[in-house]
Coordinates of C-alpha atoms and ligand atoms in Angstrom, one line a residue:
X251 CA -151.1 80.0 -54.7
X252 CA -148.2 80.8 -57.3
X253 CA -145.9 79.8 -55.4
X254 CA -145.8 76.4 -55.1
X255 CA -143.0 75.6 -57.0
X256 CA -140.1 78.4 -55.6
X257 CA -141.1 77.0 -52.3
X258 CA -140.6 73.4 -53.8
X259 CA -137.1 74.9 -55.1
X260 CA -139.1 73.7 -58.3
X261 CA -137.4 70.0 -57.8
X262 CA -140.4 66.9 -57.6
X263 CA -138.9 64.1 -55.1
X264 CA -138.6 61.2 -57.3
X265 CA -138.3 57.5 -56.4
X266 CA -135.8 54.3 -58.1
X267 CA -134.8 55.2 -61.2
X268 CA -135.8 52.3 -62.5
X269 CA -139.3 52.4 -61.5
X270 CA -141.5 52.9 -65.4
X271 CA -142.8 55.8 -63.2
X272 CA -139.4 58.2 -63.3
X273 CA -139.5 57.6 -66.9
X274 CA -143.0 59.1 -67.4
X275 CA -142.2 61.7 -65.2
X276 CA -138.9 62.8 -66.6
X277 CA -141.1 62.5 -70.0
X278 CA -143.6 64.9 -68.6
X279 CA -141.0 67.4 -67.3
X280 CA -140.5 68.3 -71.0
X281 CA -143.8 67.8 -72.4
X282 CA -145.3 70.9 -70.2
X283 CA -143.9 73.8 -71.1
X284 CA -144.6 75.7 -67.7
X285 CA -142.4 72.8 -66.1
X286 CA -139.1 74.2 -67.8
X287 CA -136.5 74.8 -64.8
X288 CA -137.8 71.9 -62.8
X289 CA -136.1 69.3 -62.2
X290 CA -137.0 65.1 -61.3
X291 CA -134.5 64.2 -58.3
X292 CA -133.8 60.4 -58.6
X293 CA -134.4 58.9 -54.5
X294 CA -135.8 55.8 -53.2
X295 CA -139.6 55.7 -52.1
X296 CA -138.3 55.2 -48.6
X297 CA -137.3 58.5 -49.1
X298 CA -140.1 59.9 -51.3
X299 CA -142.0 58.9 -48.2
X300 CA -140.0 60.9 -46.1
X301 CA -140.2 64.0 -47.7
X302 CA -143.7 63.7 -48.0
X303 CA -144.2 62.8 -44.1
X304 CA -142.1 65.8 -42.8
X305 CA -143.5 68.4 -45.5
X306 CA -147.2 67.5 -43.7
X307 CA -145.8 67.4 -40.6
X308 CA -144.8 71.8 -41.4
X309 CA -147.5 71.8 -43.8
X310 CA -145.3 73.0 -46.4
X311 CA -145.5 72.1 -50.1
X312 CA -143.9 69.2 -51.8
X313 CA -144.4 67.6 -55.0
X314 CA -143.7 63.8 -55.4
X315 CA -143.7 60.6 -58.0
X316 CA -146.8 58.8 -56.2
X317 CA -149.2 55.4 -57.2
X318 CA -152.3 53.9 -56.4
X319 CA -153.3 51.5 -54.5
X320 CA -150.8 52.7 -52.3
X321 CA -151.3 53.1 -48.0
X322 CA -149.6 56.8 -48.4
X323 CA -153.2 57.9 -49.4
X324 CA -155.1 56.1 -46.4
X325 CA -152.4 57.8 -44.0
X326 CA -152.4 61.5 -45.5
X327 CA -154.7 63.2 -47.6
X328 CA -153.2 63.1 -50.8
X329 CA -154.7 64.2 -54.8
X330 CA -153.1 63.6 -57.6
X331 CA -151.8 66.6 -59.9
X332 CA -154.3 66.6 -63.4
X333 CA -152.5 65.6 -66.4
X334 CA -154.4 67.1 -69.0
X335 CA -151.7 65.9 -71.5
X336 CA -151.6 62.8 -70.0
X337 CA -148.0 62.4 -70.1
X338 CA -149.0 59.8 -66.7
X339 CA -151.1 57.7 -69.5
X340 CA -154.3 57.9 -67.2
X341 CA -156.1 54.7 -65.6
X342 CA -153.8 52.1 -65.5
X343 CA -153.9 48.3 -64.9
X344 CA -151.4 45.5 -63.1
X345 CA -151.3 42.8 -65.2
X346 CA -150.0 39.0 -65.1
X347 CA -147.5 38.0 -67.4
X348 CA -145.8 34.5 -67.7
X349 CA -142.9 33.3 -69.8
X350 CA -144.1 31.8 -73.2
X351 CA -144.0 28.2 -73.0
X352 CA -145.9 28.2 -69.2
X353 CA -148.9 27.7 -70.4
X354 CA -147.5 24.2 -71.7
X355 CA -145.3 23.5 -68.8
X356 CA -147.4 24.3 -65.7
X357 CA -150.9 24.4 -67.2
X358 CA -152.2 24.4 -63.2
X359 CA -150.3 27.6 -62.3
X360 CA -151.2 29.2 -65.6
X361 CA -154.8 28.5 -64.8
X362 CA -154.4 30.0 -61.5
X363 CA -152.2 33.1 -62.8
X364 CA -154.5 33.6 -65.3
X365 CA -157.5 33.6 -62.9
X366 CA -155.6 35.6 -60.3
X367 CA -158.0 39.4 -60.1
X368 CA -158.5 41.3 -56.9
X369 CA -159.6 44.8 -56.2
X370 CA -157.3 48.1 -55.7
X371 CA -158.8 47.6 -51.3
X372 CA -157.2 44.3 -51.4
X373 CA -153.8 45.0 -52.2
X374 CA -154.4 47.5 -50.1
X375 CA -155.6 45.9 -47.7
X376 CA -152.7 43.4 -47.7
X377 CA -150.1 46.9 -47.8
X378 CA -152.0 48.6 -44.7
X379 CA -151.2 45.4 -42.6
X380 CA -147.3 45.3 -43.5
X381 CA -147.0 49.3 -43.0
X382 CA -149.1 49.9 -39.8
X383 CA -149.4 46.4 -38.1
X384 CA -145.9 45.9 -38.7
X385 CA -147.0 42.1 -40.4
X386 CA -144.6 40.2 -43.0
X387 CA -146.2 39.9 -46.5
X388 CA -146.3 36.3 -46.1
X389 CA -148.4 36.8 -42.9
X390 CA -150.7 40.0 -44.8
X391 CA -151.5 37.7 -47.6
X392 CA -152.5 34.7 -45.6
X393 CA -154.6 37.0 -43.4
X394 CA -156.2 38.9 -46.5
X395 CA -156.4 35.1 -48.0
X396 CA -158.2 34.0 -44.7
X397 CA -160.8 36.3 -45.4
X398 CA -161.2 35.8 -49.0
X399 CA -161.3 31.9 -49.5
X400 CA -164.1 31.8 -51.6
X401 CA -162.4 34.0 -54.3
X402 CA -159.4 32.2 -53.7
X403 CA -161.7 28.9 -54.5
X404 CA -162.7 30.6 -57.9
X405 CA -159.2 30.7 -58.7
X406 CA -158.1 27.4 -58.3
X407 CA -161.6 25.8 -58.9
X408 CA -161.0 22.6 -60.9
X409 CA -157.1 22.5 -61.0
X410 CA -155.0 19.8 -59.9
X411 CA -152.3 19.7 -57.2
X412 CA -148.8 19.7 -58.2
X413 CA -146.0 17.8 -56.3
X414 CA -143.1 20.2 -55.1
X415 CA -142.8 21.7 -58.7
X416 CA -140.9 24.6 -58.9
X417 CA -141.8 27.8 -60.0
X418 CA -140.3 31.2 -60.1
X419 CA -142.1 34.7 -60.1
X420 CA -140.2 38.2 -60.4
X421 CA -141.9 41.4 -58.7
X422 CA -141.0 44.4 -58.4
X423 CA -139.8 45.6 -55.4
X424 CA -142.3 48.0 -54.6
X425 CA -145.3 47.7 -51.6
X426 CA -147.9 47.1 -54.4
X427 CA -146.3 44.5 -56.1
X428 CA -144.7 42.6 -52.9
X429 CA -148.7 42.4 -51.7
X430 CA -149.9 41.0 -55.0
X431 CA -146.5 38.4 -55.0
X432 CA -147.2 37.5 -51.1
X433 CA -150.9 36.2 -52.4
X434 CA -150.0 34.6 -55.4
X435 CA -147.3 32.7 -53.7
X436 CA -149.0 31.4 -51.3
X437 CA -152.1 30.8 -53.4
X438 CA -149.3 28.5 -55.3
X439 CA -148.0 26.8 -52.3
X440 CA -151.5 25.6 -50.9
X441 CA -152.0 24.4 -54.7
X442 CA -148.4 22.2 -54.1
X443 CA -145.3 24.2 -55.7
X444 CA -142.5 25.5 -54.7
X445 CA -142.8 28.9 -55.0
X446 CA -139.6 32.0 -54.9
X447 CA -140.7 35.2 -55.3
X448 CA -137.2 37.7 -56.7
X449 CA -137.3 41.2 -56.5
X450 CA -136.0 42.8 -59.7
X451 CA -136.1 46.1 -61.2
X452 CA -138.7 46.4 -64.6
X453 CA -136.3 46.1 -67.2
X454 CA -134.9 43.0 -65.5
X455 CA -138.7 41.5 -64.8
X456 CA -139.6 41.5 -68.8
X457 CA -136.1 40.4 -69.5
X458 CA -136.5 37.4 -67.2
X459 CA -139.8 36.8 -68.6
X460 CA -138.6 37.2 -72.5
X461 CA -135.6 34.7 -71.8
X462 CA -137.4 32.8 -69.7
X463 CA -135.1 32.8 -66.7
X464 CA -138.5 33.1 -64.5
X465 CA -141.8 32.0 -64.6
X466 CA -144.0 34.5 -63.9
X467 CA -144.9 37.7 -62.7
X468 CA -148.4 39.4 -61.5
X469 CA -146.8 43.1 -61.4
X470 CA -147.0 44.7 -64.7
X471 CA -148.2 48.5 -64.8
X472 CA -150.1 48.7 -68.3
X473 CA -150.8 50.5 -70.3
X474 CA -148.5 53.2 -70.0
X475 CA -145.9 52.2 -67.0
X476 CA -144.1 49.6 -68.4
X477 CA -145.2 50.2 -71.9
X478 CA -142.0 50.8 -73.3
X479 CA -140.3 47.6 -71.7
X480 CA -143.4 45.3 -73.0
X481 CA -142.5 46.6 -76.6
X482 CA -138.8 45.7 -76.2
X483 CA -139.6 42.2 -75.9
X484 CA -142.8 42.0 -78.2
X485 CA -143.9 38.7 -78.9
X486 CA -141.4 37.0 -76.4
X487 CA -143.2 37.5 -73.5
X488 CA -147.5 35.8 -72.7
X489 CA -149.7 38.8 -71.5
X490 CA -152.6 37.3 -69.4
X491 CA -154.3 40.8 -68.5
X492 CA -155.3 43.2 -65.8
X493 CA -155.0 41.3 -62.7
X494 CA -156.5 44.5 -60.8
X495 CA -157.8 47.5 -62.3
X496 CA -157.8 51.3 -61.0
X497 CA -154.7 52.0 -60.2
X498 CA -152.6 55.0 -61.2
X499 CA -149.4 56.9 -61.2
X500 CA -148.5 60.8 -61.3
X501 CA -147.3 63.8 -59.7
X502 CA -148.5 63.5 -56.1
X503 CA -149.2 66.7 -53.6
X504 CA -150.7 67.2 -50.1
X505 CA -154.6 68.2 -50.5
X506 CA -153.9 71.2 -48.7
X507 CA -152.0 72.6 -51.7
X508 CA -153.4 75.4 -53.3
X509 CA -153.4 73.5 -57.2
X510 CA -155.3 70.6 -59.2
X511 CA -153.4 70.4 -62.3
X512 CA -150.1 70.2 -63.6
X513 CA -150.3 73.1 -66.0
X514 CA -150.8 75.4 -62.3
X515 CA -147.3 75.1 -61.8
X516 CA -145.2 78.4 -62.4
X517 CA -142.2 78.5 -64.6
Ligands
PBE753 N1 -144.5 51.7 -59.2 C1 -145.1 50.7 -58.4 C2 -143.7 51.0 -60.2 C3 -144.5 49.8 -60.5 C4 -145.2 49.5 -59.2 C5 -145.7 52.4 -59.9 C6 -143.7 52.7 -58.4 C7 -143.0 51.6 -61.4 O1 -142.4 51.0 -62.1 O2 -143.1 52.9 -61.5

């Protein structure tokens, strides 16, 4: 079908424009040529969500910002847009990132964060429970943890208890990142801190990290996500690596429309 993006009225529904995501997709709106004329609209993923639900519902295109490990794809069939450019960056990474001097301070949590790796069907395992049993993240995480204690042993194999200290870790505010926050929280907690989890926007998470006004945070998207706020604060901030591998961001559509790749949308 050619038509896909009149019937879109050529906009793709967008998400916080904070998220690294809006970035790489305003980015990508000028790197393809046949995307001249379209235009990124700025929402919330409450929204984005929205759209996408009542566009099924009529079965009528839409274009979105979507991620992975996300529960949209286990409640509508979904496929990415190809990138062949790969303005998106391709596979992508979460990583764990603490505040420089942690390592020193709290050598038990930084073993932990450090040791912290699930797989993409845990988080979303954890993000199915809060969207369709209506479950807190607190409550996901101790049910996913429930069902995971050995791995959960590997992670805090060998390190000592702590006694009330506290620690701080920034997420984003997104489903993904509250999951991976809800575990590692409560991972913390069992292991004796004090654990508060804020809710920031990216730029404010690596800022946090740089100054070190927080501790800690397990929701960096890497490679390309978040690149450009990781080399704002080069050298001021301790990478720890992927904490879960396989996820990835792009332009999101229904299966049912009639395109694979980016470069099928008409001018
Ligand atoms: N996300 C989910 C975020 C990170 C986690 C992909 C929407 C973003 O900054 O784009």
């Amino acid at each position: 079908d050619d038509q896909i993006g009149a019937a879109v009225d050529y906009t793709i529904t967008g998400i916080e424009p904070g998220a690294g995501t809006m970035d790489l997709a305003a980015n990508t709106l000028e790197e393809y040529d046949n995307l001249d004329g379209y235009e990124l609209e700025e929402a919330s993923t409450a929204a984005m969500i929205s759209a996408l639900n009542s566009a099924i519902a009529d079965e009528e295109p839409v274009i979105v910002t979507g991620w992975t490990p996300h529960w949209k794809f286990a409640m509508h069939d979904l496929k990415f847009l190809e990138d062949p450019k790969e303005t998106f960056g391709g596979l992508e990474e979460i990583h764990t990132l603490t505040r420089l001097e942690l390592s020193e301070d709290m050598p038990e949590a930084y073993t932990i964060l450090d040791r912290f790796y699930w797989e993409p069907e845990d988080m979303e395992y954890v993000m199915l429970l809060t969207a369709e049993e209506d479950m807190s993240f607190e409550e996901a995480a101790n049910d996913w943890i429930a069902d995971n204690e050995s791995m959960v042993e590997e992670w805090t194999d060998g390190v000592d208890m702590v006694d009330g200290d506290a620690i701080e870790l920034v997420a984003t505010p997104w489903d993904t990142e509250r999951a991976s926050a809800a575990v590692v929280a409560e991972v913390l907690t069992r292991q004796g801190y004090d654990v508060e989890i804020t809710p920031v926007d990216p730029s404010v998470m690596f800022q946090a990290l740089a100054t070190g006004d927080a501790d800690a945070s397990a929701a960096a998207w890497l490679p390309a996500t978040h690149e450009a706020f990781l080399t704002q604060h080069e050298g001021e901030i301790d990478e720890l690596g992927a904490n879960l591998e396989g996820a990835r961001i792009g332009f999101v559509v229904p299966e049912y429309v009639d395109i694979d790749s980016i470069e099928d949308l008409e001018p």
